GROMACS .gro file of C-alpha atoms in nm:
model
  370
    1MET     CA    1   0.000   0.000   0.000
    2THR     CA    2   0.140   0.340  -0.097
    3GLU     CA    3   0.200   0.612   0.158
    4LYS     CA    4   0.027   0.947   0.129
    5ASN     CA    5   0.317   1.122  -0.046
    6GLU     CA    6   0.367   0.840  -0.298
    7LYS     CA    7   0.193   0.823  -0.633
    8LEU     CA    8  -0.126   0.617  -0.641
    9CYS     CA    9  -0.259   0.432  -0.940
   10VAL     CA   10  -0.640   0.430  -0.959
   11ALA     CA   11  -0.870   0.282  -1.223
   12PHE     CA   12  -1.239   0.333  -1.296
   13ILE     CA   13  -1.454   0.075  -1.471
   14GLY     CA   14  -1.751   0.283  -1.581
   15PHE     CA   15  -1.718   0.659  -1.599
   16GLY     CA   16  -2.048   0.837  -1.554
   17LEU     CA   17  -2.169   1.085  -1.295
   18ILE     CA   18  -2.032   0.905  -0.987
   19GLY     CA   19  -1.709   0.770  -1.131
   20GLY     CA   20  -1.634   1.098  -1.308
   21SER     CA   21  -1.707   1.299  -0.994
   22ILE     CA   22  -1.480   1.084  -0.775
   23ALA     CA   23  -1.200   1.113  -1.032
   24LYS     CA   24  -1.245   1.490  -1.052
   25GLY     CA   25  -1.240   1.502  -0.673
   26PHE     CA   26  -0.907   1.320  -0.669
   27ARG     CA   27  -0.768   1.569  -0.921
   28ARG     CA   28  -0.882   1.860  -0.705
   29GLN     CA   29  -0.676   1.716  -0.417
   30GLN     CA   30  -0.367   1.756  -0.635
   31ARG     CA   31  -0.229   1.434  -0.489
   32PRO     CA   32   0.015   1.245  -0.714
   33MET     CA   33  -0.212   0.999  -0.894
   34GLN     CA   34  -0.224   0.805  -1.218
   35ILE     CA   35  -0.587   0.759  -1.327
   36TYR     CA   36  -0.699   0.495  -1.576
   37ALA     CA   37  -1.057   0.456  -1.698
   38TYR     CA   38  -1.267   0.225  -1.909
   39ALA     CA   39  -1.621   0.293  -2.034
   40ARG     CA   40  -1.829   0.170  -2.324
   41ARG     CA   41  -1.850   0.520  -2.469
   42ARG     CA   42  -1.493   0.607  -2.562
   43GLU     CA   43  -1.581   0.968  -2.649
   44VAL     CA   44  -1.657   1.029  -2.281
   45LEU     CA   45  -1.309   0.911  -2.187
   46GLU     CA   46  -1.150   1.121  -2.462
   47GLN     CA   47  -1.321   1.426  -2.314
   48ALA     CA   48  -1.201   1.334  -1.964
   49ARG     CA   49  -0.846   1.290  -2.092
   50GLN     CA   50  -0.854   1.627  -2.268
   51GLU     CA   51  -0.969   1.783  -1.940
   52GLY     CA   52  -0.679   1.624  -1.753
   53VAL     CA   53  -0.907   1.405  -1.539
   54VAL     CA   54  -0.794   1.076  -1.693
   55ASP     CA   55  -0.433   0.995  -1.779
   56GLU     CA   56  -0.486   0.680  -1.984
   57ILE     CA   57  -0.787   0.514  -2.147
   58LEU     CA   58  -0.818   0.140  -2.093
   59ASP     CA   59  -0.919  -0.080  -2.385
   60SER     CA   60  -1.133  -0.311  -2.172
   61ALA     CA   61  -1.191  -0.435  -1.818
   62LYS     CA   62  -0.922  -0.696  -1.894
   63ASP     CA   63  -0.653  -0.441  -1.982
   64ARG     CA   64  -0.315  -0.547  -1.843
   65ARG     CA   65  -0.254  -0.198  -1.706
   66LEU     CA   66  -0.502  -0.283  -1.431
   67CYS     CA   67  -0.220  -0.492  -1.279
   68GLU     CA   68  -0.056  -0.166  -1.172
   69CYS     CA   69  -0.352  -0.033  -0.974
   70ASP     CA   70  -0.373   0.033  -0.601
   71TYR     CA   71  -0.751   0.091  -0.622
   72ILE     CA   72  -1.012  -0.013  -0.877
   73PHE     CA   73  -1.356   0.151  -0.868
   74LEU     CA   74  -1.648  -0.036  -1.024
   75CYS     CA   75  -1.887   0.241  -1.126
   76THR     CA   76  -2.144   0.038  -1.317
   77PRO     CA   77  -2.481  -0.118  -1.231
   78VAL     CA   78  -2.442  -0.402  -0.979
   79ALA     CA   79  -2.506  -0.678  -1.233
   80ASP     CA   80  -2.232  -0.543  -1.462
   81ALA     CA   81  -1.992  -0.492  -1.171
   82ILE     CA   82  -2.029  -0.855  -1.068
   83ARG     CA   83  -1.949  -0.969  -1.422
   84TYR     CA   84  -1.630  -0.763  -1.423
   85MET     CA   85  -1.511  -0.896  -1.086
   86ALA     CA   86  -1.410  -1.241  -1.213
   87ASP     CA   87  -1.178  -1.091  -1.476
   88LEU     CA   88  -1.032  -0.838  -1.236
   89LYS     CA   89  -0.944  -1.109  -0.985
   90THR     CA   90  -0.682  -1.244  -1.225
   91LEU     CA   91  -0.532  -0.899  -1.282
   92MET     CA   92  -0.520  -0.737  -0.939
   93LYS     CA   93  -0.181  -0.713  -0.770
   94PRO     CA   94  -0.143  -0.804  -0.400
   95GLY     CA   95  -0.278  -0.523  -0.180
   96CYS     CA   96  -0.501  -0.375  -0.449
   97ILE     CA   97  -0.843  -0.274  -0.318
   98LEU     CA   98  -1.152  -0.336  -0.531
   99THR     CA   99  -1.456  -0.121  -0.456
  100ASP     CA  100  -1.792  -0.028  -0.608
  101VAL     CA  101  -2.043   0.259  -0.582
  102GLY     CA  102  -2.374   0.070  -0.594
  103SER     CA  103  -2.671   0.160  -0.377
  104THR     CA  104  -2.725  -0.201  -0.264
  105LYS     CA  105  -2.447  -0.412  -0.119
  106ALA     CA  106  -2.555  -0.767  -0.032
  107GLU     CA  107  -2.553  -0.908  -0.386
  108ILE     CA  108  -2.206  -0.779  -0.474
  109HIS     CA  109  -2.065  -0.890  -0.139
  110ARG     CA  110  -2.196  -1.241  -0.198
  111ALA     CA  111  -2.023  -1.235  -0.537
  112ALA     CA  112  -1.698  -1.123  -0.372
  113GLU     CA  113  -1.724  -1.411  -0.125
  114THR     CA  114  -1.790  -1.663  -0.404
  115LEU     CA  115  -1.490  -1.536  -0.602
  116GLY     CA  116  -1.258  -1.539  -0.301
  117LEU     CA  117  -1.218  -1.158  -0.295
  118GLU     CA  118  -1.302  -1.112   0.073
  119ASP     CA  119  -0.947  -0.993   0.148
  120CYS     CA  120  -0.958  -0.705  -0.102
  121PHE     CA  121  -1.319  -0.592  -0.156
  122ILE     CA  122  -1.462  -0.284   0.017
  123GLY     CA  123  -1.816  -0.204  -0.087
  124GLY     CA  124  -1.894   0.165  -0.127
  125HIS     CA  125  -2.207   0.377  -0.154
  126PRO     CA  126  -2.163   0.753  -0.201
  127MET     CA  127  -2.497   0.894  -0.089
  128ALA     CA  128  -2.498   1.175  -0.341
  129GLY     CA  129  -2.633   1.223  -0.687
  130SER     CA  130  -2.794   1.457  -0.932
  131GLU     CA  131  -3.110   1.482  -1.139
  132LYS     CA  132  -2.876   1.449  -1.438
  133SER     CA  133  -2.667   1.147  -1.531
  134GLY     CA  134  -2.344   1.093  -1.721
  135TYR     CA  135  -1.992   1.230  -1.709
  136ALA     CA  136  -2.105   1.563  -1.855
  137TYR     CA  137  -2.263   1.643  -1.518
  138ALA     CA  138  -1.977   1.514  -1.302
  139SER     CA  139  -1.853   1.754  -1.033
  140ASP     CA  140  -1.534   1.758  -0.826
  141HIS     CA  141  -1.741   1.824  -0.512
  142LEU     CA  142  -2.037   1.590  -0.567
  143VAL     CA  143  -1.959   1.376  -0.261
  144GLU     CA  144  -1.841   1.665  -0.044
  145ASN     CA  145  -2.034   1.671   0.287
  146ALA     CA  146  -2.225   1.362   0.174
  147TYR     CA  147  -2.223   1.033   0.359
  148TYR     CA  148  -2.005   0.775   0.186
  149VAL     CA  149  -2.083   0.433   0.333
  150LEU     CA  150  -1.810   0.168   0.325
  151THR     CA  151  -1.884  -0.201   0.376
  152PRO     CA  152  -1.549  -0.382   0.405
  153ALA     CA  153  -1.550  -0.755   0.339
  154ALA     CA  154  -1.462  -0.976   0.635
  155LYS     CA  155  -1.097  -1.045   0.553
  156VAL     CA  156  -0.978  -0.702   0.435
  157PRO     CA  157  -0.681  -0.597   0.654
  158ALA     CA  158  -0.760  -0.317   0.898
  159LYS     CA  159  -0.470  -0.111   0.760
  160SER     CA  160  -0.615  -0.131   0.409
  161VAL     CA  161  -0.957  -0.021   0.535
  162LYS     CA  162  -0.797   0.272   0.719
  163HIS     CA  163  -0.607   0.386   0.408
  164PHE     CA  164  -0.919   0.365   0.194
  165GLN     CA  165  -1.121   0.560   0.451
  166GLU     CA  166  -0.856   0.831   0.438
  167LEU     CA  167  -0.864   0.833   0.057
  168ILE     CA  168  -1.242   0.881   0.050
  169GLY     CA  169  -1.235   1.125   0.341
  170GLY     CA  170  -0.994   1.337   0.137
  171LEU     CA  171  -1.280   1.405  -0.105
  172GLY     CA  172  -1.464   1.585   0.175
  173ALA     CA  173  -1.709   1.297   0.220
  174ILE     CA  174  -1.836   1.182   0.559
  175VAL     CA  175  -1.714   0.823   0.581
  176LEU     CA  176  -1.941   0.576   0.758
  177ALA     CA  177  -1.852   0.206   0.796
  178LEU     CA  178  -2.141  -0.044   0.809
  179ASP     CA  179  -2.202  -0.414   0.776
  180TYR     CA  180  -2.341  -0.467   0.427
  181GLU     CA  181  -2.665  -0.625   0.548
  182ARG     CA  182  -2.720  -0.333   0.787
  183HIS     CA  183  -2.653  -0.091   0.502
  184ASP     CA  184  -2.916  -0.250   0.281
  185TYR     CA  185  -3.175  -0.244   0.560
  186VAL     CA  186  -3.101   0.122   0.637
  187VAL     CA  187  -3.129   0.240   0.276
  188ALA     CA  188  -3.442   0.029   0.231
  189ALA     CA  189  -3.603   0.242   0.502
  190ILE     CA  190  -3.468   0.589   0.428
  191SER     CA  191  -3.429   0.574   0.049
  192HIS     CA  192  -3.602   0.283  -0.120
  193LEU     CA  193  -3.928   0.293   0.077
  194PRO     CA  194  -3.973   0.671   0.026
  195HIS     CA  195  -3.946   0.619  -0.350
  196LEU     CA  196  -4.211   0.350  -0.337
  197ILE     CA  197  -4.435   0.571  -0.125
  198ALA     CA  198  -4.391   0.873  -0.353
  199SER     CA  199  -4.466   0.672  -0.665
  200SER     CA  200  -4.766   0.503  -0.501
  201LEU     CA  201  -4.906   0.839  -0.391
  202VAL     CA  202  -4.869   0.989  -0.737
  203ASN     CA  203  -5.038   0.686  -0.892
  204LEU     CA  204  -5.318   0.706  -0.633
  205VAL     CA  205  -5.390   1.071  -0.715
  206ARG     CA  206  -5.379   0.993  -1.087
  207ASP     CA  207  -5.629   0.711  -1.045
  208CYS     CA  208  -5.859   0.906  -0.809
  209ASP     CA  209  -5.866   1.226  -1.011
  210ASP     CA  210  -6.178   1.337  -1.197
  211GLU     CA  211  -6.221   1.404  -1.569
  212LEU     CA  212  -6.133   1.771  -1.517
  213HIS     CA  213  -5.801   1.673  -1.353
  214THR     CA  214  -5.885   1.883  -1.048
  215MET     CA  215  -5.635   1.706  -0.822
  216LYS     CA  216  -5.356   1.748  -1.075
  217THR     CA  217  -5.444   2.115  -1.123
  218VAL     CA  218  -5.423   2.208  -0.756
  219ALA     CA  219  -5.136   1.971  -0.668
  220ALA     CA  220  -4.839   2.186  -0.573
  221GLY     CA  221  -4.648   2.288  -0.264
  222GLY     CA  222  -4.634   2.002  -0.017
  223PHE     CA  223  -4.764   1.740  -0.260
  224LYS     CA  224  -4.499   1.811  -0.522
  225ASP     CA  225  -4.224   1.826  -0.259
  226ILE     CA  226  -4.300   1.489  -0.100
  227THR     CA  227  -4.346   1.322  -0.440
  228ARG     CA  228  -4.049   1.487  -0.616
  229ILE     CA  229  -3.846   1.166  -0.604
  230ALA     CA  230  -4.115   0.986  -0.805
  231SER     CA  231  -3.955   1.153  -1.110
  232SER     CA  232  -3.644   0.936  -1.074
  233SER     CA  233  -3.538   0.675  -1.329
  234PRO     CA  234  -3.787   0.384  -1.336
  235VAL     CA  235  -3.517   0.147  -1.464
  236MET     CA  236  -3.284   0.229  -1.175
  237TRP     CA  237  -3.556   0.184  -0.915
  238GLN     CA  238  -3.676  -0.137  -1.073
  239GLN     CA  239  -3.322  -0.275  -1.034
  240ILE     CA  240  -3.290  -0.149  -0.677
  241CYS     CA  241  -3.613  -0.324  -0.576
  242LEU     CA  242  -3.496  -0.645  -0.741
  243THR     CA  243  -3.156  -0.639  -0.566
  244ASN     CA  244  -3.282  -0.536  -0.222
  245GLY     CA  245  -3.621  -0.705  -0.220
  246ARG     CA  246  -3.583  -0.882   0.116
  247HIS     CA  247  -3.517  -0.565   0.314
  248ILE     CA  248  -3.770  -0.359   0.118
  249GLU     CA  249  -4.032  -0.626   0.188
  250SER     CA  250  -3.956  -0.599   0.559
  251VAL     CA  251  -3.980  -0.220   0.590
  252LEU     CA  252  -4.271  -0.198   0.347
  253GLY     CA  253  -4.459  -0.449   0.560
  254ASP     CA  254  -4.387  -0.241   0.871
  255TYR     CA  255  -4.506   0.070   0.690
  256ILE     CA  256  -4.830  -0.094   0.579
  257ALA     CA  257  -4.889  -0.201   0.941
  258SER     CA  258  -4.836   0.157   1.059
  259LEU     CA  259  -5.078   0.285   0.794
  260ASN     CA  260  -5.341   0.038   0.911
  261GLU     CA  261  -5.290   0.158   1.267
  262THR     CA  262  -5.329   0.519   1.155
  263LEU     CA  263  -5.641   0.423   0.962
  264ALA     CA  264  -5.783   0.283   1.286
  265PHE     CA  265  -5.713   0.613   1.468
  266VAL     CA  266  -5.897   0.806   1.195
  267ARG     CA  267  -6.186   0.559   1.184
  268GLU     CA  268  -6.226   0.571   1.564
  269GLY     CA  269  -6.189   0.950   1.580
  270ASN     CA  270  -5.908   0.899   1.834
  271GLY     CA  271  -5.789   1.259   1.872
  272ASP     CA  272  -5.526   1.181   2.136
  273ARG     CA  273  -5.356   0.912   1.928
  274LEU     CA  274  -5.372   1.127   1.614
  275TYR     CA  275  -5.209   1.418   1.797
  276ARG     CA  276  -4.928   1.194   1.924
  277PHE     CA  277  -4.887   1.054   1.573
  278PHE     CA  278  -4.833   1.398   1.418
  279ASP     CA  279  -4.640   1.542   1.712
  280GLY     CA  280  -4.398   1.249   1.726
  281ALA     CA  281  -4.336   1.273   1.353
  282ARG     CA  282  -4.280   1.648   1.372
  283GLU     CA  283  -4.037   1.618   1.663
  284PHE     CA  284  -3.829   1.344   1.500
  285ARG     CA  285  -3.829   1.510   1.158
  286ASP     CA  286  -3.711   1.840   1.307
  287SER     CA  287  -3.424   1.659   1.481
  288ILE     CA  288  -3.280   1.532   1.151
  289PRO     CA  289  -2.969   1.742   1.063
  290SER     CA  290  -2.979   1.921   0.730
  291ALA     CA  291  -2.608   2.002   0.699
  292SER     CA  292  -2.511   1.677   0.530
  293MET     CA  293  -2.651   1.514   0.221
  294GLY     CA  294  -2.841   1.188   0.241
  295PRO     CA  295  -2.938   0.932  -0.022
  296LEU     CA  296  -3.236   1.136  -0.143
  297LYS     CA  297  -3.170   1.428  -0.372
  298LYS     CA  298  -3.184   1.746  -0.170
  299ASP     CA  299  -3.405   2.038  -0.266
  300PHE     CA  300  -3.216   2.368  -0.228
  301SER     CA  301  -3.497   2.623  -0.214
  302ILE     CA  302  -3.613   2.945  -0.055
  303TYR     CA  303  -3.965   3.085  -0.033
  304CYS     CA  304  -4.027   3.454  -0.076
  305ASP     CA  305  -4.331   3.676  -0.026
  306ILE     CA  306  -4.382   3.915  -0.317
  307VAL     CA  307  -4.664   4.137  -0.435
  308ASP     CA  308  -4.837   4.012  -0.748
  309GLU     CA  309  -4.740   4.296  -0.977
  310SER     CA  310  -4.562   4.338  -1.308
  311GLY     CA  311  -4.185   4.292  -1.284
  312ALA     CA  312  -4.182   4.143  -0.933
  313ILE     CA  313  -4.018   3.815  -1.036
  314ALA     CA  314  -3.785   3.991  -1.280
  315THR     CA  315  -3.661   4.216  -0.999
  316ILE     CA  316  -3.566   3.917  -0.783
  317ALA     CA  317  -3.401   3.743  -1.076
  318THR     CA  318  -3.200   4.058  -1.151
  319ILE     CA  319  -3.083   4.091  -0.790
  320LEU     CA  320  -2.959   3.734  -0.786
  321ALA     CA  321  -2.802   3.749  -1.132
  322SER     CA  322  -2.614   4.068  -1.042
  323HIS     CA  323  -2.447   3.873  -0.760
  324GLN     CA  324  -2.362   3.574  -0.984
  325ILE     CA  325  -2.614   3.343  -0.816
  326ASN     CA  326  -2.751   3.082  -1.058
  327ILE     CA  327  -3.121   2.999  -1.035
  328LYS     CA  328  -3.231   2.645  -1.118
  329ASN     CA  329  -3.605   2.718  -1.126
  330ILE     CA  330  -3.844   2.989  -1.015
  331GLY     CA  331  -4.221   2.990  -0.995
  332ILE     CA  332  -4.537   3.109  -0.824
  333LEU     CA  333  -4.702   2.868  -0.579
  334HIS     CA  334  -5.073   2.851  -0.650
  335ASN     CA  335  -5.139   2.608  -0.366
  336ARG     CA  336  -4.982   2.738  -0.043
  337GLU     CA  337  -5.186   2.544   0.208
  338PHE     CA  338  -4.871   2.394   0.361
  339GLU     CA  339  -4.606   2.650   0.260
  340GLU     CA  340  -4.521   3.007   0.350
  341GLY     CA  341  -4.426   3.245   0.071
  342VAL     CA  342  -4.576   3.302  -0.269
  343LEU     CA  343  -4.258   3.249  -0.475
  344LYS     CA  344  -4.039   2.939  -0.468
  345VAL     CA  345  -3.684   2.972  -0.597
  346ASP     CA  346  -3.473   2.658  -0.652
  347PHE     CA  347  -3.093   2.649  -0.663
  348TYR     CA  348  -2.827   2.395  -0.751
  349ASP     CA  349  -2.661   2.388  -0.408
  350GLN     CA  350  -2.703   2.502  -0.048
  351GLU     CA  351  -2.439   2.775  -0.076
  352SER     CA  352  -2.633   2.947  -0.357
  353ALA     CA  353  -2.959   2.923  -0.158
  354ASP     CA  354  -2.792   3.079   0.148
  355GLN     CA  355  -2.635   3.360  -0.056
  356ALA     CA  356  -2.966   3.432  -0.228
  357ALA     CA  357  -3.146   3.450   0.105
  358ALA     CA  358  -2.887   3.689   0.244
  359TRP     CA  359  -2.905   3.926  -0.054
  360LEU     CA  360  -3.284   3.926  -0.077
  361ALA     CA  361  -3.309   3.995   0.297
  362LYS     CA  362  -3.096   4.306   0.243
  363PHE     CA  363  -3.358   4.424  -0.004
  364GLN     CA  364  -3.629   4.377   0.261
  365TYR     CA  365  -3.788   4.067   0.113
  366ARG     CA  366  -3.963   3.838   0.360
  367LEU     CA  367  -3.811   3.492   0.328
  368PHE     CA  368  -3.883   3.143   0.451
  369LYS     CA  369  -3.635   2.853   0.440
  370ARG     CA  370  -3.690   2.486   0.517
   0.00000   0.00000   0.00000
């Protein structure tokens, strides 16, 4: 294993949003590093090489240059990553660490065990992402302040785990080590189940709506916020459910039981239990820290009260543009039953939202942040 001041050799199999972002993050560190990459779309790698992110393009996942690597990142869907592992086993030098970036861990860990890679495989799950996919949207700070879960296989030396934790921590990520089964149960509850709930709720409203689409017309504010994740890739979420079905079944069953209990409170008119239901949820939700990123895509927004008059939105846009603050989206809320503020402004990151709030406050706008 190389020391911190020695040159590392790192390879990426798959080079989209996550792989490209990790590679760009390594480059930002300015640590001596040789970066190889393989992807099916060679033009993506040519672009990365022109940008100085990649040093050499690999011809395949069997390229002999992989023998030189200290770390190999599998940045492909889990099924593809497992297929690559058998070939990589014959190429990896002693001490090389093989890792992945998949959002479920049990299946790939079982493959590592079957292939005899328990002494060199560390599962990884960077809990960060974007509404966009592909290398074109990769960022050198995508995983910064985001949880990056590591699930070391049973026989990986403690020193190797420590070095890898330091490598990932150098990207600004918050490193969290978990057993892979525990990881899959946790993300089933806080990531996979919410996607199922959001999609189910959207489908319910679609099916219950009238011919005039009244529900769809007035759906905004709280409804759109809690169902935002239903716009995610159906292919990706199909695969996640198929690879983490056991844990999803468990938490989904618990959720259905809790819904039935809540239904009983409503049916009985049990005001005391209903109050405790809402109050307990409010208290726990408010205790969740917002400083770090979780597995769900974060909404960076502010709400602003404005008078409905000509030029009101343009004035706000001009103020923000004059201070080089990029707006992702801006719009009037027609349904504000659960939100304060008539105008919602979305940004690409928390820093932009905070800067926008500060500048608009100086211009005496009344703001609300969640």
